[in-house]
mmCIF file of C-alpha atoms in Angstrom:
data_model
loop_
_atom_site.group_PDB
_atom_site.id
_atom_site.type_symbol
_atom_site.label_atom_id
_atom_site.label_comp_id
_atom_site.label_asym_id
_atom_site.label_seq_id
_atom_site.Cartn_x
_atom_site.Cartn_y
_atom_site.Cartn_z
ATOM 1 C CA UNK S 18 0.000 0.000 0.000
ATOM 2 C CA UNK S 19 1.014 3.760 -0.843
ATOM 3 C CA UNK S 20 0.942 5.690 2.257
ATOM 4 C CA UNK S 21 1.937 9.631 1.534
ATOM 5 C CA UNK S 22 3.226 10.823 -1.601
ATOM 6 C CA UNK S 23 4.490 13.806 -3.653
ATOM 7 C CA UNK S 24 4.768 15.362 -6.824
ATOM 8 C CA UNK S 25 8.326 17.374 -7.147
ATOM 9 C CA UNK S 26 8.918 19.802 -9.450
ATOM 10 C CA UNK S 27 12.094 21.623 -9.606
ATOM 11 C CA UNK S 28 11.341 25.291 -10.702
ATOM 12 C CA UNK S 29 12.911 28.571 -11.645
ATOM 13 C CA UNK S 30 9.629 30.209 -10.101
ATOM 14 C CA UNK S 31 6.492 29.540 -8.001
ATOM 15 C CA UNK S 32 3.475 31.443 -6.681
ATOM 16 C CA UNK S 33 -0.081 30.210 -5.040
ATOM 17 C CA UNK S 34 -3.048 32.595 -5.710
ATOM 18 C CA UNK S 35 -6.323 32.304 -4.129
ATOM 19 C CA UNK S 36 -9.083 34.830 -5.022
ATOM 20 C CA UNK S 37 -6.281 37.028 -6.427
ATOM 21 C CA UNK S 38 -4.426 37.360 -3.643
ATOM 22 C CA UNK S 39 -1.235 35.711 -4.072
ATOM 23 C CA UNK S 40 -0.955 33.889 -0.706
ATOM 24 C CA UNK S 41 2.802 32.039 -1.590
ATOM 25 C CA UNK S 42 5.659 32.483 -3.531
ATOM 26 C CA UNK S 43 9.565 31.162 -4.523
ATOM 27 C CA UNK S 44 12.152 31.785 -6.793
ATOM 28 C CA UNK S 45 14.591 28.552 -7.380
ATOM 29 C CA UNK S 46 13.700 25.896 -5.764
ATOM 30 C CA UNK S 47 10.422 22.934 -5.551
ATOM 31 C CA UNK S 48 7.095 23.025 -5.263
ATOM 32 C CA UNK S 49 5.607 20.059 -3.549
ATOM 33 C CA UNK S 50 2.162 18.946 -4.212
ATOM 34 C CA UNK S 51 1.492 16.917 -1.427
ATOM 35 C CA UNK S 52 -1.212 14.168 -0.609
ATOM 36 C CA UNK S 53 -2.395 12.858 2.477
ATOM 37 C CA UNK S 54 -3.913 9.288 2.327
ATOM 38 C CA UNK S 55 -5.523 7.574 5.246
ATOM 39 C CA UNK S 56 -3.266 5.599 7.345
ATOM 40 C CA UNK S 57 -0.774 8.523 7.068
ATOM 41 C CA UNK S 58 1.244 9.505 10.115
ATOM 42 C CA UNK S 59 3.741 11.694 11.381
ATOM 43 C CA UNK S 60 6.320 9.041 10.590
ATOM 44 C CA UNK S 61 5.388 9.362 6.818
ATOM 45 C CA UNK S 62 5.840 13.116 6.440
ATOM 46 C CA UNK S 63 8.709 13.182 8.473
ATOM 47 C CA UNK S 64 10.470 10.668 5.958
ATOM 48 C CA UNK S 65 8.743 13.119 2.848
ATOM 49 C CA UNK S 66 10.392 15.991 4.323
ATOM 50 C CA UNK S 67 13.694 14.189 4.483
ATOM 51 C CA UNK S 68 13.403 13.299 0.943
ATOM 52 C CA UNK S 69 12.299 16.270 -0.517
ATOM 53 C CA UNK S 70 15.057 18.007 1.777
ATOM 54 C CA UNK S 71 17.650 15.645 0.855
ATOM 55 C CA UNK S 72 17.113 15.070 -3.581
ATOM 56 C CA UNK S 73 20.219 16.369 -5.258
ATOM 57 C CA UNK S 74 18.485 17.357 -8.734
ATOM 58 C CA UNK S 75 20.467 21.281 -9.232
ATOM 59 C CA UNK S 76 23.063 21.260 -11.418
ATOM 60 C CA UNK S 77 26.546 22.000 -9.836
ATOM 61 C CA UNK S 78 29.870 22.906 -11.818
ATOM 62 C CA UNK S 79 29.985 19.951 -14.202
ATOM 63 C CA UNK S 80 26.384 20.126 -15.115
ATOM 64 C CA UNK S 81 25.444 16.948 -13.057
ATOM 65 C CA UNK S 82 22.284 16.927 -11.514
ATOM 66 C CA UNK S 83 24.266 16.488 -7.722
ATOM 67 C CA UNK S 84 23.193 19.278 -5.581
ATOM 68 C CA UNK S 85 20.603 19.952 -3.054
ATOM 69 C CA UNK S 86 17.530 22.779 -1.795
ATOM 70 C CA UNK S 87 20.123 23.694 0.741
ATOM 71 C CA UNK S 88 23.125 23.896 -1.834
ATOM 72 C CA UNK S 89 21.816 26.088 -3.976
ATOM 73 C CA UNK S 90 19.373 28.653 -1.297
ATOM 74 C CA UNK S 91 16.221 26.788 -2.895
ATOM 75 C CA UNK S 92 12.927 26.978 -1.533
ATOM 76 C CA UNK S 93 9.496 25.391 -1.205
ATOM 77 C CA UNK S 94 5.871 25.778 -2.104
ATOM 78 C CA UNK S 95 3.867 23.242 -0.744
ATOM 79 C CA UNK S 96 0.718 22.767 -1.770
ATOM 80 C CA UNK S 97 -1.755 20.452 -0.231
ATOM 81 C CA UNK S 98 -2.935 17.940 -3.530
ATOM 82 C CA UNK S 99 -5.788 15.656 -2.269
ATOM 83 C CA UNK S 100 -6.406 14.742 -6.525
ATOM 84 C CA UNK S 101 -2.650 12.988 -6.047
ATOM 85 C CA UNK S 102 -4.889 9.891 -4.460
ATOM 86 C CA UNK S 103 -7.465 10.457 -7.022
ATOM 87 C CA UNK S 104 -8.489 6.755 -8.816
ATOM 88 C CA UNK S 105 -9.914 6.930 -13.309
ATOM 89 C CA UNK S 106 -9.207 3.337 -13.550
ATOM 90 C CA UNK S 107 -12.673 2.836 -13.852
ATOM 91 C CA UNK S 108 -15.380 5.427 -15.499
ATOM 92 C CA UNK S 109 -14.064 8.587 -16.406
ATOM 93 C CA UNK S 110 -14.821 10.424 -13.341
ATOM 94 C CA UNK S 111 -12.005 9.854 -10.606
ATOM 95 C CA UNK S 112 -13.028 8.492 -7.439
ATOM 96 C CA UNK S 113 -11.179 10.477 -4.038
ATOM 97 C CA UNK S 114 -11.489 7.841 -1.442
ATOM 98 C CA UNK S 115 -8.066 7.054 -0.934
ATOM 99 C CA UNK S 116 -7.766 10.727 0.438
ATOM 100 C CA UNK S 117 -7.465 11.182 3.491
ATOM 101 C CA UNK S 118 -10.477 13.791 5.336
ATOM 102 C CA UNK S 119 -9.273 17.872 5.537
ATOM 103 C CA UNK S 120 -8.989 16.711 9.405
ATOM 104 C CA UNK S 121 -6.424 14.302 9.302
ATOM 105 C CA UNK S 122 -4.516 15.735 5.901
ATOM 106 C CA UNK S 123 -4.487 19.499 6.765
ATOM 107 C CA UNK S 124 -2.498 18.899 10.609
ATOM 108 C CA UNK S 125 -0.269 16.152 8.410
ATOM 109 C CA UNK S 126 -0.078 18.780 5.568
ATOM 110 C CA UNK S 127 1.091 21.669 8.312
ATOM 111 C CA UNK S 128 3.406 19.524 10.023
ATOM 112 C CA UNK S 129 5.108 17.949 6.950
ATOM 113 C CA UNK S 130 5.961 22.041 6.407
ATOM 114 C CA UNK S 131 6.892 22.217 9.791
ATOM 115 C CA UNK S 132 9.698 19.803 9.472
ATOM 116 C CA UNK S 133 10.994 21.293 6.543
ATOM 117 C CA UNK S 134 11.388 24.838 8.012
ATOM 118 C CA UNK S 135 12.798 23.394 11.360
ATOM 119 C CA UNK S 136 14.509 20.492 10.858
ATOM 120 C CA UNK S 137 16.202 21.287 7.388
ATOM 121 C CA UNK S 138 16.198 25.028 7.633
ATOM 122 C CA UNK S 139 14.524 25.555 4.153
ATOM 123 C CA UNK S 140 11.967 28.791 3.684
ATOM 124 C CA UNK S 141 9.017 26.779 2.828
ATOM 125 C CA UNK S 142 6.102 29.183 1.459
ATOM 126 C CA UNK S 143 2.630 27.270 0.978
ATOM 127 C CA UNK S 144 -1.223 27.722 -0.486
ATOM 128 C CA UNK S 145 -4.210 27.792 1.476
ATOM 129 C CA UNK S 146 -5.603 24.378 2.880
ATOM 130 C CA UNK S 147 -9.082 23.250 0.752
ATOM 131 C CA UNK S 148 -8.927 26.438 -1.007
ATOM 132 C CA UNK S 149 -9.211 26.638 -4.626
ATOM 133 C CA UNK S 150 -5.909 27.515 -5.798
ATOM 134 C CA UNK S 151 -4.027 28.853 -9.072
ATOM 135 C CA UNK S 152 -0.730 27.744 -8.955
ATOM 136 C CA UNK S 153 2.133 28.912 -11.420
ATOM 137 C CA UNK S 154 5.052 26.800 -12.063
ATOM 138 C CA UNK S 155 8.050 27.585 -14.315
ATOM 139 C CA UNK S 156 9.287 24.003 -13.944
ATOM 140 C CA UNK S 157 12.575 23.831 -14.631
ATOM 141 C CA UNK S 158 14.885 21.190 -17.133
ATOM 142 C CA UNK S 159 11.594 20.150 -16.647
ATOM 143 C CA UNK S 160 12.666 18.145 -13.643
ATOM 144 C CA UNK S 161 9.250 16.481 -12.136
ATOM 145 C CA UNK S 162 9.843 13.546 -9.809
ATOM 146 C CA UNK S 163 6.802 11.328 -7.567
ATOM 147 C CA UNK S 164 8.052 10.145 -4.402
ATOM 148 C CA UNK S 165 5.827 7.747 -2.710
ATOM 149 C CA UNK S 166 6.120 5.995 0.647
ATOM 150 C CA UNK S 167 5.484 2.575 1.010
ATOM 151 C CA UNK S 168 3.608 1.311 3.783
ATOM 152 C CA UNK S 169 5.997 -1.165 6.343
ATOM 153 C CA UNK S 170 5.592 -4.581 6.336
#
């Protein structure tokens, strides 16, 4: 079973607007859809946040993709995804099930940020929980990677 997963996209630029308002907003660095399933813990975004902390996916000197957020003075967006668990195998209207409920993904979502600003030091700028959103990304290379967390056992 998938437990918590991500959508990474490395970007030149990102912003979150909700009803105009731009609410979040990075130059170099990721933005992080994220999605909260049920059986999610704090164990599972604390092993996201080391992940997404950790990928070495910036360029450094030789053009190798060997560098970190932290290398290079990137940044996050994170953006709460609950579609990332949506299910069109069957019909042609997805089915959202395997999200998890706004009251077990949004203190998930918040902490998974959490982590990420105090345990990796990254500036970590996000949207507005269950709001509708516009977000911009200028992905760049593109470089898009989906990490997903296996359940144990």
């Amino acid at each position: 079973m998938v437990l918590m997963r991500a959508l990474i996209q490395r970007v030149s630029y990102g912003s979150v607007t909700v009803d105009g308002d731009a609410v979040g907003e990075i130059e170099q660095g990721f933005v992080v859809l994220v999605g909260v399933t049920h059986g999610d813990t704090e164990t599972e975004a604390d092993w996201l946040a080391r992940k997404v902390a950790g990928l070495r996916v910036f360029e450094d000197a030789e053009g190798k993709m060997n560098l970190s957020l932290a290398d290079v003075g990137g940044a996050v967006l994170a953006v709460s995804q609950f579609t990332l668990y949506g299910d069109a195998r069957k019909g042609r209207r997805p089915s959202f099930t395997s999200a998890a409920p706004p009251e077990t993904a949004a203190p998930l979502f918040d902490y998974f940020c959490d982590r990420l600003r105090r345990h990796h030091g990254l500036d970590v700028a996000t949207g507005v929980f269950g709001a509708m959103m516009q977000v911009t990304i200028h992905n760049d290379g593109p470089v898009t990677l989906l990490l997903e967390r296996e359940a144990d056992g």
